[in-house]
Structures are given as C-alpha cells and as structure tokens.
Coordinates of C-alpha atoms (C1' of nucleotides) in Angstrom, one line a residue:
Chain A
X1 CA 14.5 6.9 -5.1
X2 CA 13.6 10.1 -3.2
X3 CA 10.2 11.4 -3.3
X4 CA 10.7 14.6 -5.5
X5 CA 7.8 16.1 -3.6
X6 CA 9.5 16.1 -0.4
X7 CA 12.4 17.3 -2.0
X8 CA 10.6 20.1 -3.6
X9 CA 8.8 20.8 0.0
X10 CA 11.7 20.1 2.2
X11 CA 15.0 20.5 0.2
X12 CA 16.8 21.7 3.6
X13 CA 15.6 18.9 5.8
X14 CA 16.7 16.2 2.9
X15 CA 19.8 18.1 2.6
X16 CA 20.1 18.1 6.8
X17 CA 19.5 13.9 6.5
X18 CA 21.8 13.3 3.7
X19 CA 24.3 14.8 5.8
X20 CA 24.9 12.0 8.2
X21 CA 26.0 10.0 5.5
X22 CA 29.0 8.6 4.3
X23 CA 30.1 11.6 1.9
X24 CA 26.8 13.4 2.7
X25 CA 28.3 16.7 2.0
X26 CA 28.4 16.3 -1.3
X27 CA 25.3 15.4 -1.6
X28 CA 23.5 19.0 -1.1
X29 CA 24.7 20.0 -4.4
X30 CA 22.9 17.0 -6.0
X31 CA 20.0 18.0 -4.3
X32 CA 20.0 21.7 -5.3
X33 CA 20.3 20.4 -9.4
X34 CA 17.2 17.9 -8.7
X35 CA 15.3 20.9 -7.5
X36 CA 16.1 23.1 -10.5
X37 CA 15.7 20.0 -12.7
X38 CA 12.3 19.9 -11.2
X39 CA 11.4 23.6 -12.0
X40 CA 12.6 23.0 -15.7
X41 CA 10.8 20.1 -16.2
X42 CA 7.2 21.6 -14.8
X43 CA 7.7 24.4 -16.9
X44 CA 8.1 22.7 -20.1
X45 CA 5.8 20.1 -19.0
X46 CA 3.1 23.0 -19.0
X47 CA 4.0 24.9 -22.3
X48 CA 3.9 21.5 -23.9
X49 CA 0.4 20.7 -22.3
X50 CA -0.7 24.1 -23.6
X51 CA 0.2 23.8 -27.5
X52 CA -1.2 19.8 -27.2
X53 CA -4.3 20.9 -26.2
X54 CA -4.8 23.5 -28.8
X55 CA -3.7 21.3 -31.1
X56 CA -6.2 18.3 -30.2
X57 CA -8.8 21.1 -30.1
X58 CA -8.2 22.3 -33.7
X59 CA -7.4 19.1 -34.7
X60 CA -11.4 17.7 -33.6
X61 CA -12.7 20.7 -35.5
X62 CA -10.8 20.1 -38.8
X63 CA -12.2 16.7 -38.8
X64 CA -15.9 17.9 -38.1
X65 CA -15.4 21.0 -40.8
X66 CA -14.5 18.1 -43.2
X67 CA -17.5 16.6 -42.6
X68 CA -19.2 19.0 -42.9
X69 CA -17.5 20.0 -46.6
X70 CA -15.6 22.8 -45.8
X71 CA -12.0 23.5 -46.8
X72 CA -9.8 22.9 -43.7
X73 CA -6.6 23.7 -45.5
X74 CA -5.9 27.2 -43.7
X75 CA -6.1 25.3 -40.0
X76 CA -4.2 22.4 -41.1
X77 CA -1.3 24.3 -42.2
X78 CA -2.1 27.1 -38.5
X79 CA -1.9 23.4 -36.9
X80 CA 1.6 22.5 -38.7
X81 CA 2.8 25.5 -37.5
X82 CA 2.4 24.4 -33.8
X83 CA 5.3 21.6 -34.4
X84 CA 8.7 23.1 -34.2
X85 CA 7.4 24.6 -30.8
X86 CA 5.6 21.6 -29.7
X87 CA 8.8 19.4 -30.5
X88 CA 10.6 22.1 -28.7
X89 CA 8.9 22.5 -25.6
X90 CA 8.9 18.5 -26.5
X91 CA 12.4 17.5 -26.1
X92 CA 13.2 20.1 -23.0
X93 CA 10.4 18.2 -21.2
X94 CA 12.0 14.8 -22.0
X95 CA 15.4 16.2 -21.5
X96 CA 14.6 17.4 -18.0
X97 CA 12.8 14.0 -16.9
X98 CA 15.6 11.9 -17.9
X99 CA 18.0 13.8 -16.4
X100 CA 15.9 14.6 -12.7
X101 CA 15.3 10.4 -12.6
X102 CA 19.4 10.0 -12.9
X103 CA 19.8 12.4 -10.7
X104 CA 16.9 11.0 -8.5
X105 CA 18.9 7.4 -9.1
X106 CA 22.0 8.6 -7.6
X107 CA 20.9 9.7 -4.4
X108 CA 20.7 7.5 -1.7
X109 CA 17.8 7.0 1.0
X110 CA 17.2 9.0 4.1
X111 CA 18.6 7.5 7.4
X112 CA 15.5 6.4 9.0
X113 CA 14.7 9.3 12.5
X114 CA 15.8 6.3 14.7
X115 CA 19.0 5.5 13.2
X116 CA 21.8 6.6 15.2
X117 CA 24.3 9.3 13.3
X118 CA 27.7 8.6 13.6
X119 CA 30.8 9.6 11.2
X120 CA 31.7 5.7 10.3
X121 CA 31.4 2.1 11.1
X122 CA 33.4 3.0 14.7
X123 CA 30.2 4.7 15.5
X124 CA 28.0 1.3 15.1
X125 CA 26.2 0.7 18.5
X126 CA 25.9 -2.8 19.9
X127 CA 22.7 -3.7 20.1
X128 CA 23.1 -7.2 21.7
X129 CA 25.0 -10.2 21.8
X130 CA 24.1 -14.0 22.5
X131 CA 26.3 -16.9 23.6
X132 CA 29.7 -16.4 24.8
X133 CA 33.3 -16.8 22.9
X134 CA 34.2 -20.4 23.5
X135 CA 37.5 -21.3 25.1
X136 CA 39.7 -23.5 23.4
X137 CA 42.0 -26.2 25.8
X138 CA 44.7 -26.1 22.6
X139 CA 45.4 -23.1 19.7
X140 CA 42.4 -22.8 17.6
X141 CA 42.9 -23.5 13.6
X142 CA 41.2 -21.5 10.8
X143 CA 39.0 -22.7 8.6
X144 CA 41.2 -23.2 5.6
X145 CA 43.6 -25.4 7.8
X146 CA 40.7 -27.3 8.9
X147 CA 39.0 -27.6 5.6
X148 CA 41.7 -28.3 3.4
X149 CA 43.4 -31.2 6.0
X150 CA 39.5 -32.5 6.0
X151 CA 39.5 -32.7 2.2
X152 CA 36.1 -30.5 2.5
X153 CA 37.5 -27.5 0.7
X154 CA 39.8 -27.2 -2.1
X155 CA 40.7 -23.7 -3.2
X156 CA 43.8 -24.4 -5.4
X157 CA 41.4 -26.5 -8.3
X158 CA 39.4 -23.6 -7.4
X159 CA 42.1 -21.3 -8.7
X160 CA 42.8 -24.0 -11.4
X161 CA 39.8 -23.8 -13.1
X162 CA 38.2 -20.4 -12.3
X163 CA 41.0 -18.1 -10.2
X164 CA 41.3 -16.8 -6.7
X165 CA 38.7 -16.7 -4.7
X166 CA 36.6 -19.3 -5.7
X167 CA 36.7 -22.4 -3.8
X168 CA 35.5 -26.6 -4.8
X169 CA 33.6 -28.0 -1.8
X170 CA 34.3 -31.6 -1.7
X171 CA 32.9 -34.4 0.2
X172 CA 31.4 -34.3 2.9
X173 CA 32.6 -30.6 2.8
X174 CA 30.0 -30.0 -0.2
X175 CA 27.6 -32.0 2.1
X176 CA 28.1 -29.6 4.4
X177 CA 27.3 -26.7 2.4
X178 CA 24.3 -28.6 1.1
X179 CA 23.1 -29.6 4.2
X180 CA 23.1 -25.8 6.1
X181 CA 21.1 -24.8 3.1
X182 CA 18.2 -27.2 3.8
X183 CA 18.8 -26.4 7.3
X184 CA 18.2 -22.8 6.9
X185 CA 15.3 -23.0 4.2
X186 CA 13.5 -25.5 6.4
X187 CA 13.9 -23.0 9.5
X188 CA 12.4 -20.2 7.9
X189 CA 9.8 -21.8 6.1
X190 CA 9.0 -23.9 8.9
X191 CA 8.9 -21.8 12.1
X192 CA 9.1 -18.7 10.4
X193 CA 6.6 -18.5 7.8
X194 CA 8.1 -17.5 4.4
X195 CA 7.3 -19.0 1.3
X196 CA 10.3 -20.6 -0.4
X197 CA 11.4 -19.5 -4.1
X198 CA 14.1 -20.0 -6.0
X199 CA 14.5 -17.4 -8.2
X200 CA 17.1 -16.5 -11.7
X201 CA 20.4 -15.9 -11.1
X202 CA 20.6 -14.0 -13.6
X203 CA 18.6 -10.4 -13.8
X204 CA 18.4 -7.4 -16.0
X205 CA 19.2 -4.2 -15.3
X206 CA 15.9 -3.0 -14.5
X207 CA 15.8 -5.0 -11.7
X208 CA 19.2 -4.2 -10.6
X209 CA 18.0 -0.2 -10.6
X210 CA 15.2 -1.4 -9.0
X211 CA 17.0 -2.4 -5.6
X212 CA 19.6 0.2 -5.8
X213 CA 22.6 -1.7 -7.2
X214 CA 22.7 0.2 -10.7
X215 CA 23.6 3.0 -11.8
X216 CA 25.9 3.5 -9.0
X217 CA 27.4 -0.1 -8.0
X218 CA 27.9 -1.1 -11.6
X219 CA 31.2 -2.3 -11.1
X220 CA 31.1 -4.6 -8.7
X221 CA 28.5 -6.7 -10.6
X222 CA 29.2 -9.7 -13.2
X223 CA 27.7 -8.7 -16.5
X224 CA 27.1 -10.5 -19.6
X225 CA 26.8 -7.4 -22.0
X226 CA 26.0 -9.3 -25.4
X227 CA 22.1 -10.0 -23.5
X228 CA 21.7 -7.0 -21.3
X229 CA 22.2 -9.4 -17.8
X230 CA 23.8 -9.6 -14.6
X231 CA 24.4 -12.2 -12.2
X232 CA 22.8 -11.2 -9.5
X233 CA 25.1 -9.9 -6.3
X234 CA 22.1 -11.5 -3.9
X235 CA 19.4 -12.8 -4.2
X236 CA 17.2 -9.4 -3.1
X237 CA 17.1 -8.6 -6.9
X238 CA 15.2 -10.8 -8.2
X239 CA 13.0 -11.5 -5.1
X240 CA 12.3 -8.2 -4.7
X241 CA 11.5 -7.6 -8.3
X242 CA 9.4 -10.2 -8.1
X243 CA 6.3 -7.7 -7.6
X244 CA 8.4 -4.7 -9.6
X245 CA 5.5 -2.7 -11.5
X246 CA 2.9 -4.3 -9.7
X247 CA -0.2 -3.0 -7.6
X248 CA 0.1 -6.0 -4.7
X249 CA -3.7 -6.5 -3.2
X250 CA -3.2 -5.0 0.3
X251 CA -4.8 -8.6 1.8
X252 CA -1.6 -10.0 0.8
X253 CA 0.8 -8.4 2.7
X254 CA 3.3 -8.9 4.4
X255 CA 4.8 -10.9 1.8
X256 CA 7.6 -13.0 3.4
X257 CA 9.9 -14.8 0.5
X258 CA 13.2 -17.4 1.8
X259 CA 15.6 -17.6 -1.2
X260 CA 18.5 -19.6 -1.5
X261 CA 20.8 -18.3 -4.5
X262 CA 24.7 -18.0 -5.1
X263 CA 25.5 -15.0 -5.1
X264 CA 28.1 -13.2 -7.2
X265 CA 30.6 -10.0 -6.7
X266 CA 33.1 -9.1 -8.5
X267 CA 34.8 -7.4 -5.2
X268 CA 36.9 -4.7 -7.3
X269 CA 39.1 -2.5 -4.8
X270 CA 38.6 -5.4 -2.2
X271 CA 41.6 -7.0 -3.0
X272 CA 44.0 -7.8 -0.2
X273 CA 41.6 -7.5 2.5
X274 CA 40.7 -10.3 4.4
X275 CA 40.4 -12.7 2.0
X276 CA 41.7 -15.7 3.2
X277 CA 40.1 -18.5 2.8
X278 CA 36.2 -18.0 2.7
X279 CA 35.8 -14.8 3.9
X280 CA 36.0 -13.0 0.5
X281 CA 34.7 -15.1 -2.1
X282 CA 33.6 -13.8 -5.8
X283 CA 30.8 -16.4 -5.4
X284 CA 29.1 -17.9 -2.2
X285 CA 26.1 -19.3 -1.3
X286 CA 23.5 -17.0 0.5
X287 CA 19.6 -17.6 2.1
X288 CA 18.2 -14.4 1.7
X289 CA 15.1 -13.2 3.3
X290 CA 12.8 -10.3 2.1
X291 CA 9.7 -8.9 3.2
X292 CA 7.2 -6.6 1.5
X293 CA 4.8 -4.5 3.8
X294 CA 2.2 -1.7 4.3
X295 CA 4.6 1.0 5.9
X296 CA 3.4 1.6 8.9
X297 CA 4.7 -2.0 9.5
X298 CA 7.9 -2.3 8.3
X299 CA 9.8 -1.2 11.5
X300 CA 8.7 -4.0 13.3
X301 CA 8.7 -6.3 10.3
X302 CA 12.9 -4.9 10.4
X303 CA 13.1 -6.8 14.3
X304 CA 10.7 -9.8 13.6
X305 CA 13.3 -10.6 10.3
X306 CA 16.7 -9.5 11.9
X307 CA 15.3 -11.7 14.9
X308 CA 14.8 -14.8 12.3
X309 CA 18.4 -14.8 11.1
X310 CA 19.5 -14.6 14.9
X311 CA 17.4 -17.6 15.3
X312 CA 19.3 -19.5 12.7
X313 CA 23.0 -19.2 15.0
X314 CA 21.4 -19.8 18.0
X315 CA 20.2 -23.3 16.9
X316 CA 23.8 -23.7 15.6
X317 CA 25.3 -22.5 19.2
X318 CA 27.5 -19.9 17.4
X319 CA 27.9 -17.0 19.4
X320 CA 27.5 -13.5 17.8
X321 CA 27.1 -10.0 18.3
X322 CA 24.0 -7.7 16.3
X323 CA 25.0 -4.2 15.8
X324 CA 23.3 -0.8 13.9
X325 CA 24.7 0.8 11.5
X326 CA 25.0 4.4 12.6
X327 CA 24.1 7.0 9.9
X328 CA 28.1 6.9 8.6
X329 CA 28.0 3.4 7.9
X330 CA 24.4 2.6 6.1
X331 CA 24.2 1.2 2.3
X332 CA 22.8 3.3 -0.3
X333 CA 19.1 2.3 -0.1
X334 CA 19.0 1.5 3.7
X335 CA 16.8 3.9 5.9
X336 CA 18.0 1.2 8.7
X337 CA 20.1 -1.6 9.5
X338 CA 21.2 -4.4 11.7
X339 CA 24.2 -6.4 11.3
X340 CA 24.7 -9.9 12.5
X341 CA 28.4 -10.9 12.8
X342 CA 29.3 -14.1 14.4
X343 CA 32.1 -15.0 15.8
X344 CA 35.3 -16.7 14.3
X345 CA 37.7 -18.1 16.4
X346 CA 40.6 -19.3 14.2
X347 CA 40.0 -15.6 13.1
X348 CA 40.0 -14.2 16.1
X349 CA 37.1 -11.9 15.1
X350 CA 33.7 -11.1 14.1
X351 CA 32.1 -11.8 10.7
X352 CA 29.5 -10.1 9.1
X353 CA 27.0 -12.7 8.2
X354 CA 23.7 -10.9 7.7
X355 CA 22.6 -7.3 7.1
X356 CA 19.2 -7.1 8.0
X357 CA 17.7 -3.5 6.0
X358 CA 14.6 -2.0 6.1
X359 CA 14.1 0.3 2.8
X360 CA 11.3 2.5 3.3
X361 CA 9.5 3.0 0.1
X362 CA 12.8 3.8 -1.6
X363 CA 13.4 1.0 -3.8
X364 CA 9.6 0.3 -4.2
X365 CA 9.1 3.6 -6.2
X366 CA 12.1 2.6 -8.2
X367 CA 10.5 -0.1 -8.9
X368 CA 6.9 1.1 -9.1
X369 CA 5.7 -1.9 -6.3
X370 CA 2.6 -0.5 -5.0
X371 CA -0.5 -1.6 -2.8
X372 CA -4.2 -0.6 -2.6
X373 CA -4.8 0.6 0.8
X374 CA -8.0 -0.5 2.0
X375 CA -9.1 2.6 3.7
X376 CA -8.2 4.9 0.9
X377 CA -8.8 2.8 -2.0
X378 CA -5.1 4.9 -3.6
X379 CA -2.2 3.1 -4.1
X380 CA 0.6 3.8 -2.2
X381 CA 4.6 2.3 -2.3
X382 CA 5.0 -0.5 -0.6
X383 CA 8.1 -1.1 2.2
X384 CA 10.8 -3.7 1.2
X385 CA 13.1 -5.2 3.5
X386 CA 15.8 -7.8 3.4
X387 CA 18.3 -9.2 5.2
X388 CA 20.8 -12.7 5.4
X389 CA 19.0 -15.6 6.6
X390 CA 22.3 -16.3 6.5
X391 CA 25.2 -15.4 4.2
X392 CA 26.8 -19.7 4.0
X393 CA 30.2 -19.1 3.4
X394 CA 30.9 -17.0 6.6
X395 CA 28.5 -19.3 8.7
X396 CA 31.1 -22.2 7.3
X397 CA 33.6 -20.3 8.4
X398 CA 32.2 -19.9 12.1
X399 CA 31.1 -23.1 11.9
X400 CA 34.3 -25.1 10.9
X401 CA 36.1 -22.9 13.6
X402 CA 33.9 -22.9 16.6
X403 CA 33.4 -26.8 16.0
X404 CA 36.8 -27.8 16.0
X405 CA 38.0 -30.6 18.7
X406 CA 41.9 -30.5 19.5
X407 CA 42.6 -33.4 16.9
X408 CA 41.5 -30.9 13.5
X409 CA 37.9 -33.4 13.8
X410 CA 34.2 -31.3 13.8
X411 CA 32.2 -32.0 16.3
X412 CA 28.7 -31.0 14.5
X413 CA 25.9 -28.9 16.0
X414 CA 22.5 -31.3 16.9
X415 CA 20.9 -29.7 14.5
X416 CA 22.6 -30.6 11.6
X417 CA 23.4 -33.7 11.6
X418 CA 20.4 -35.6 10.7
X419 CA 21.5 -32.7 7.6
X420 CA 24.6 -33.9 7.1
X421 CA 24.3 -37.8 8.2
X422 CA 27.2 -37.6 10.7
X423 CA 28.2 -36.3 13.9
X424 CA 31.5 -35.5 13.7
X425 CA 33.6 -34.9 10.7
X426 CA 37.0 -36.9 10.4
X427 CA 39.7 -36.7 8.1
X428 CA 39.1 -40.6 7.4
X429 CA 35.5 -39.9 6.3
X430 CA 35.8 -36.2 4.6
X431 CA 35.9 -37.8 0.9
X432 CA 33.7 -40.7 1.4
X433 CA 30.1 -39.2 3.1
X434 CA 27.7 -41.9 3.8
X435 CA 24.4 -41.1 1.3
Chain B
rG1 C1' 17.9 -20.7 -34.3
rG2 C1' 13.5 -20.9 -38.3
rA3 C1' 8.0 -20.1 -39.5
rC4 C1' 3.3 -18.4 -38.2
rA5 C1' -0.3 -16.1 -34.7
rG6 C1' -1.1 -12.7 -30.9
rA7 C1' -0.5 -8.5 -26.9
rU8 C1' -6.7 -3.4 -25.6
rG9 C1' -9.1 -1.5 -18.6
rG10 C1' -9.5 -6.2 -12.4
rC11 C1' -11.0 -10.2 -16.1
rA12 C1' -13.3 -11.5 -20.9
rG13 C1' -13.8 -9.0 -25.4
rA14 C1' -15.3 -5.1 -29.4
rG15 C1' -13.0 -1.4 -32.0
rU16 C1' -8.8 -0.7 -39.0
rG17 C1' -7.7 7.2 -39.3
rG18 C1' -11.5 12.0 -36.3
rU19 C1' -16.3 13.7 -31.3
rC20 C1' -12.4 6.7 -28.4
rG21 C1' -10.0 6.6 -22.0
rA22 C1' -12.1 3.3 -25.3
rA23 C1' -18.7 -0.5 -26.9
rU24 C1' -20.6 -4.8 -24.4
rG25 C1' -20.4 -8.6 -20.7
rC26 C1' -18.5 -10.3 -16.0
rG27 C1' -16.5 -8.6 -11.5
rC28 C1' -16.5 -4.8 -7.8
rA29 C1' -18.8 -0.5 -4.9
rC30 C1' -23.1 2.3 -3.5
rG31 C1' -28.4 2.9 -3.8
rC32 C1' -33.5 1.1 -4.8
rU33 C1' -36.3 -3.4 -4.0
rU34 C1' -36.8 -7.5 0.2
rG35 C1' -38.5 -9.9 6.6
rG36 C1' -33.4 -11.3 5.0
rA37 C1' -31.0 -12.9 0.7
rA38 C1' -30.9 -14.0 -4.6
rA39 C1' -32.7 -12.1 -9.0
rG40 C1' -34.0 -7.4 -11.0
rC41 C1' -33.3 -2.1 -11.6
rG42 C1' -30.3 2.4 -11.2
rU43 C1' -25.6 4.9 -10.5
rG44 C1' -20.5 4.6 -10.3
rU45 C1' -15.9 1.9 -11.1
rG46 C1' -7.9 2.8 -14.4
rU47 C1' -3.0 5.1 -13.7
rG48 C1' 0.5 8.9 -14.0
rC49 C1' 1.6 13.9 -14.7
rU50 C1' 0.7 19.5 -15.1
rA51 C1' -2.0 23.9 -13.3
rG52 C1' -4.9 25.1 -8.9
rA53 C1' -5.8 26.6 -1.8
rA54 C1' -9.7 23.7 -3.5
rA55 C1' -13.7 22.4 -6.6
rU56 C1' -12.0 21.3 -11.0
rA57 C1' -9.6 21.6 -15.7
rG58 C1' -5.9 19.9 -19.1
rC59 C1' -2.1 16.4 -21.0
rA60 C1' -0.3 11.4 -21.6
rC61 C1' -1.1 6.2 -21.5
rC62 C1' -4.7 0.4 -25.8
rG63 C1' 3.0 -4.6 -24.8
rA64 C1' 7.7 -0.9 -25.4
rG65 C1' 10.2 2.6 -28.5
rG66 C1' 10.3 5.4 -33.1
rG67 C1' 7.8 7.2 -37.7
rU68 C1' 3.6 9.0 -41.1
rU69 C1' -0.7 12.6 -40.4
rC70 C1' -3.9 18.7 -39.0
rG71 C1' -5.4 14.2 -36.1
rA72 C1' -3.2 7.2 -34.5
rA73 C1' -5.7 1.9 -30.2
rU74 C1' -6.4 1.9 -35.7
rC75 C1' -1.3 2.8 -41.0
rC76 C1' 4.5 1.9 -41.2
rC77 C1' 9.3 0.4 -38.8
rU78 C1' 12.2 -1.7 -34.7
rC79 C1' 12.2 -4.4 -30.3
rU80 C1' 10.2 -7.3 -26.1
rC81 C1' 7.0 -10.9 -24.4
rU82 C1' 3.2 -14.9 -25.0
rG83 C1' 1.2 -19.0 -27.9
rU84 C1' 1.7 -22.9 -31.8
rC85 C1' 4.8 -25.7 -35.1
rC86 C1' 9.9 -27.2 -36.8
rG87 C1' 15.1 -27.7 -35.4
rC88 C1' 18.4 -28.3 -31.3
rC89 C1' 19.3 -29.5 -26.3
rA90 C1' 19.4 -30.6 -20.2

RNA sequence: GGACAGAUGGCAGAGUGGUCGAAUGCGCACGCUUGGAAAGCGUGUGUGCUAGAAAUAGCACCGAGGGUUCGAAUCCCUCUCUGUCCGCCA
C-alpha cells in the first residue's frame, strides 16, 4: 500500500512512476479518486471530531450538574440533538476510509529509482549469467520422457486422482524431490544464516492482503470459502505475516526465515502454455526465502538473498542466467526484482526458478509490520523481501535434463547424493531406492 | 463438536456507568545521590488520526464488531482467540 501522504504531497510524481508499469496509464485516474477520497475523508473526519468533542464536553458537565442536584434534562435532550449529525458526519467518515484503503489496495508499488523502465518483459536486462549450456554427444530428452521411463514421475495417476497438472513422484523420483528439499534448507540455514520454519499452508485473507495477493489476484488462489482460508500460492504469506501487526524490536533485524511449503495456484488463463510436464503445475514444492529489514538496508539485503538462491544452482552445476525486471514486467508489490531462470535443455530454454523482490515498505503498511528505530525511538514500516530459494519443480526439471547420460540414466550432482543415497539414477533402481 | 473460565498499556495487575488513556507494582529512560555501582529519591514513559508552519489542541483506541445511554473499559448482543474439562481423532 501507497503512503497517502506522498500521494497527497506528490500526486504527479506517483502518477509519473506508476506509469512505467504494465497498464500504468490507467492507473492516474485511480490516483486522482484516492486524492479526492482523501479530501472527503479529512473533512468529515474533522466535523465529526468537532460534534464528539462538544458532546464529551457537555456530556462531563451533565454528570457533574447531577451531582450536584440540578436538573440536566434541557442539555441531555441539546446533547440528543447532536446524533443525527454526529451519525452523519459518522458514516461519510467511515464511508470515505473504507473506500480510500480499497482504493489504496488496488494500487500497486512504485518501481524502485534504480529499476530500469521498459514497456515489457523484452525490456528485462541481463544482469549475469554463470556456467555455460552443456553440450549433449546425442538429442537431449525432456524431463517427462526421462521421468516417466525412470518410474520417478507419474502424471497420469496424477490426473487419475486429482486432474492435470498435478503429478505422483514415485521412487526414487519422490526421493529426489525429498532430498533437494533438505539440500536446500540445509544450504540456507547452514551457510546462509536463516532460521528455518515451516509455516500453515493454509492462511486467511488478512494475510493474503497483507502481501499483496488479495483483492486483486483473487482468482488465482485455492479457497475454502465455508472457513474464510486459502491455500497459500507461496510460502511469503504466511512467513511474512509472521510479524503482521507487530512492532519488531529494531535489535532483531534483519530477520532472515527459509521456508519449505507446497505451494498452490490455480493458474486460471494459463492454460495451454507451457505446461508440459512440470513446468506448470497447480501444486509444487517451493523453499522460499524472506527477509525483514530497517530500510535503509533492504537494497543490499535484495543482492545478498538473490545471491543465496544463485548459490543453491551453482552447487548443483546448473547453468543459468539472472535478469531484472524492467519497470513493464514487475509484480504488483515489487519496487524491484531479480529473476533466476536456469537453463533446460530438453526444453531448449530458460526457466524461471526464483524471483528475488524487494518490497519497500509496501506490503509492511498493509500489514502494519513495524520497527522501533533506535535513534528516533518512532516506529517506522519495516522492508520485506522474498525471493525462491528455489522454486523445486523447475529445478527438477533442469535437473533431470541437464543430468541426463545418453542411455535415459541421471548422473547426480556431488552434492546430492549423500541426499539421495545414489549416484546415478537407473531405470533398474527408480522404484526400489535404497533407505 | 459440548461445557465452563478468561482477553485491560512492554510485562504483571486494579478498575462494574461520569472528571479513566486508565490506580499500583515491575521494567525502561533521564536526573539527583555515589570514588564507582547497588539501594534510595525525583521526573518521565502507548498507538493512530484530525487541525496547525510550529508549540500545541482535539478525536479514537481497554480482543474485534454492533447495540443501550446525555455519557461505556464497565451494561447487552454477535464473533475471534486463549485456558481447563468432556467427546472425537492423527
């Protein structure tokens, strides 16, 4: 959420920065009804002040005039008149609140001074890649050929029981899964220094406003209406929330969480495109990484984290490109953003595996997440980032591919296997993994 | 799912219709005291919003929302959460 006081300063320069966006044009007008919004609400705001403070007045010297034995009846019944006004002025007040925090809810953030504006993701700089394409002696397979001749992944009892895309992991192929999650939990934890939680999967829709997914994404989220919950789309819900309506003590920050959660998205619209196989699923595994810190660290904090889910493909050997989003391209909350996408060979292409965002204080004042600063001693919105640490299904994907040998076989990274208890994955022993 | 009890400031804990943003204690900050510290003494110590250039003033907030009343932390209703017991279950 916007700060309405630098809307109400600046409204040209938060028009100007919308702008860049996706569909930033339309956005002015939005910006132009928060404003007058605004103006209505102060107004009301002060009229109703004015007739609650008479009335409290009065009201203290009717109950010292009983005391005192007098008859009060005449200013009881001047005090009683006040109501219909009151409830007036009232209701406008409330009206106008409501109506500027929706509004407030549906704008996105600000691009961030050093994101680079462009009109869509064709715009998105490179930033820098690592490792090189590797070069196949014989035509490289895609995962799902792999997988499925492996007996690791089984997408039609997937569609049997559940529909398309969903897919069983068997085997050593669930093993696998399994194993890249310790592998990447244990990284970050380990070497990087974020506390571990595992969080709900399920959240409320407080916490989905909170990090920007309601009002506006509503329909791509899984909701069980009779309780009021959603299964979470990733696990920055409720790992952000985890400090929503909080005043953090300033000593604690940065606060660094790992969080390994499925994640699930109902992927309306999305149909058709590129969902073969893994690429696309309504539910995959994901190790998601979020910071909180004082602002005047969260650019930096933005590198150090986008840097930790590099980390993670580099001790896998999977080579892979970051990008930026330019100012076309950025989610809804994002003030910036790095993609990771590592590269698939039986796809022939790159795959986004992490989005590394730095937030600003935008979803922090929608979720009232503040800090004491130290100096000050006022509390001030916190910064909230997140980013992949990675996305698993994707990573399987690049994985499976890249790790192929010429007879279908996987020829596992160093790192894993002490994970997964083998080092290559055969056919023979896909269905029968060694405990 | 059923029954009962509870929810007040950083914490503990008073407050059952009026001058209560809220006693008291602890904690914290500053000052005095001291060679230094402790103890002791004194002062201060919530958030948000509105008006204002500011000083400041006003309004709201005692789990949340509604109601009664001239006036609600206090009375009534609904909900949420916590605790205890019962049932059920992994």
């Amino acid at each position: 959420m916007l700060d309405i006081r630098l809307i109400r300063e600046n409204p040209q320069g938060v028009k100007d920065r919308l702008a860049a966006r996706h569909g930033g044009a339309a956005l002015a007008a939005l910006v132009d009804e928060v404003l007058a919004c605004d103006e209505a609400r102060r107004q009301a705001e002060t009229e109703k002040q004015r007739l609650q403070s008479e009335r409290n007045r009065m009201s203290k010297e009717i109950g010292m005039r009983r005391k005192a034995g007098e008859d009060t009846a005449a200013a009881e019944a001047q005090v009683k008149g006040f109501a219909a006004e009151l409830a007036e002025w009232e209701t406008m007040a409330e009206r106008a609140d409501v109506r500027q925090r929706d509004l407030l809810l549906g704008i996105p953030n600000l691009p961030h001074e050093a994101c680079p504006v462009g009109h869509d993701a064709a715009a998105n700089p490179e930033v820098r890649t690592w490792g090189e394409k590797p070069v196949f002696a014989f035509p490289p397979k895609d995962h799902v050929t792999l997988g499925t001749a492996l007996g690791m992944l089984d997408f039609e009892s997937a569609t049997r029981i559940t529909g398309s895309a969903f897919v069983v992991y068997r085997g050593v192929g669930a093993r696998l899964e399994r194993a890249l999650i310790n592998f990447l939990i244990d990284v970050h934890t380990r070497d990087h220094g974020y506390t571990e939680v595992l969080p709900p999967y399920l959240v409320h829709a407080d916490s989905l406003i909170g990090t920007s997914q309601l009002p506006k994404f509503a329909d791509q989220i899984y909701a069980c209406p009779e309780d009021g919950l959603y299964l979470a789309p990733t696990a920055e819900v409720p790992v952000t929330n985890l400090h929503r309506e909080e005043i953090v003590r300033a000593d604690r920050l940065p606060i660094r969480y790992v969080a390994y959660t499925p994640c699930f998205r109902r992927e309306a619209g999305a149909a058709g495109v590129g969902t073969r196989g893994l690429i696309r699923m309504h539910q995959f595994d994901k190790v998601e990484l979020v910071k909180i810190t004082v602002p005047e660290a969260s650019m930096a904090a933005l590198e150090d984290l986008t840097r930790h889910a590099e980390n993670i493909l580099q001790q896998l050997g999977l080579h892979y490109r970051v990008i930026e989003l330019c100012t076309g391209d950025l989610g809804f909350g994002s003030t910036k953003t790095y993609d990771i996408e590592v590269w698939a060979p039986g796809q022939n292409s790159y795959l986004e595996v992490s989005s590394c965002s730095c937030f600003g204080d935008y979803q922090a004042r929608r979720m009232n997440l503040r800090f004491r600063d130290p100096d000050t001693g006022k509390n001030r919105f916190a910064h909230t980032l997140n980013g992949s640490g990675t996305a698993l299904a994707r990573l399987y994907v690049a994985l499976l591919e890249t790790c192929q040998q010429a007879d279908g076989s996987i020829l596992l990274p160093e790192v894993l296997r002490p994970y997964v208890g083998v080092t290559e994955i055969r056919a023979a022993e896909a269905d029968c993994p060694q405990g």
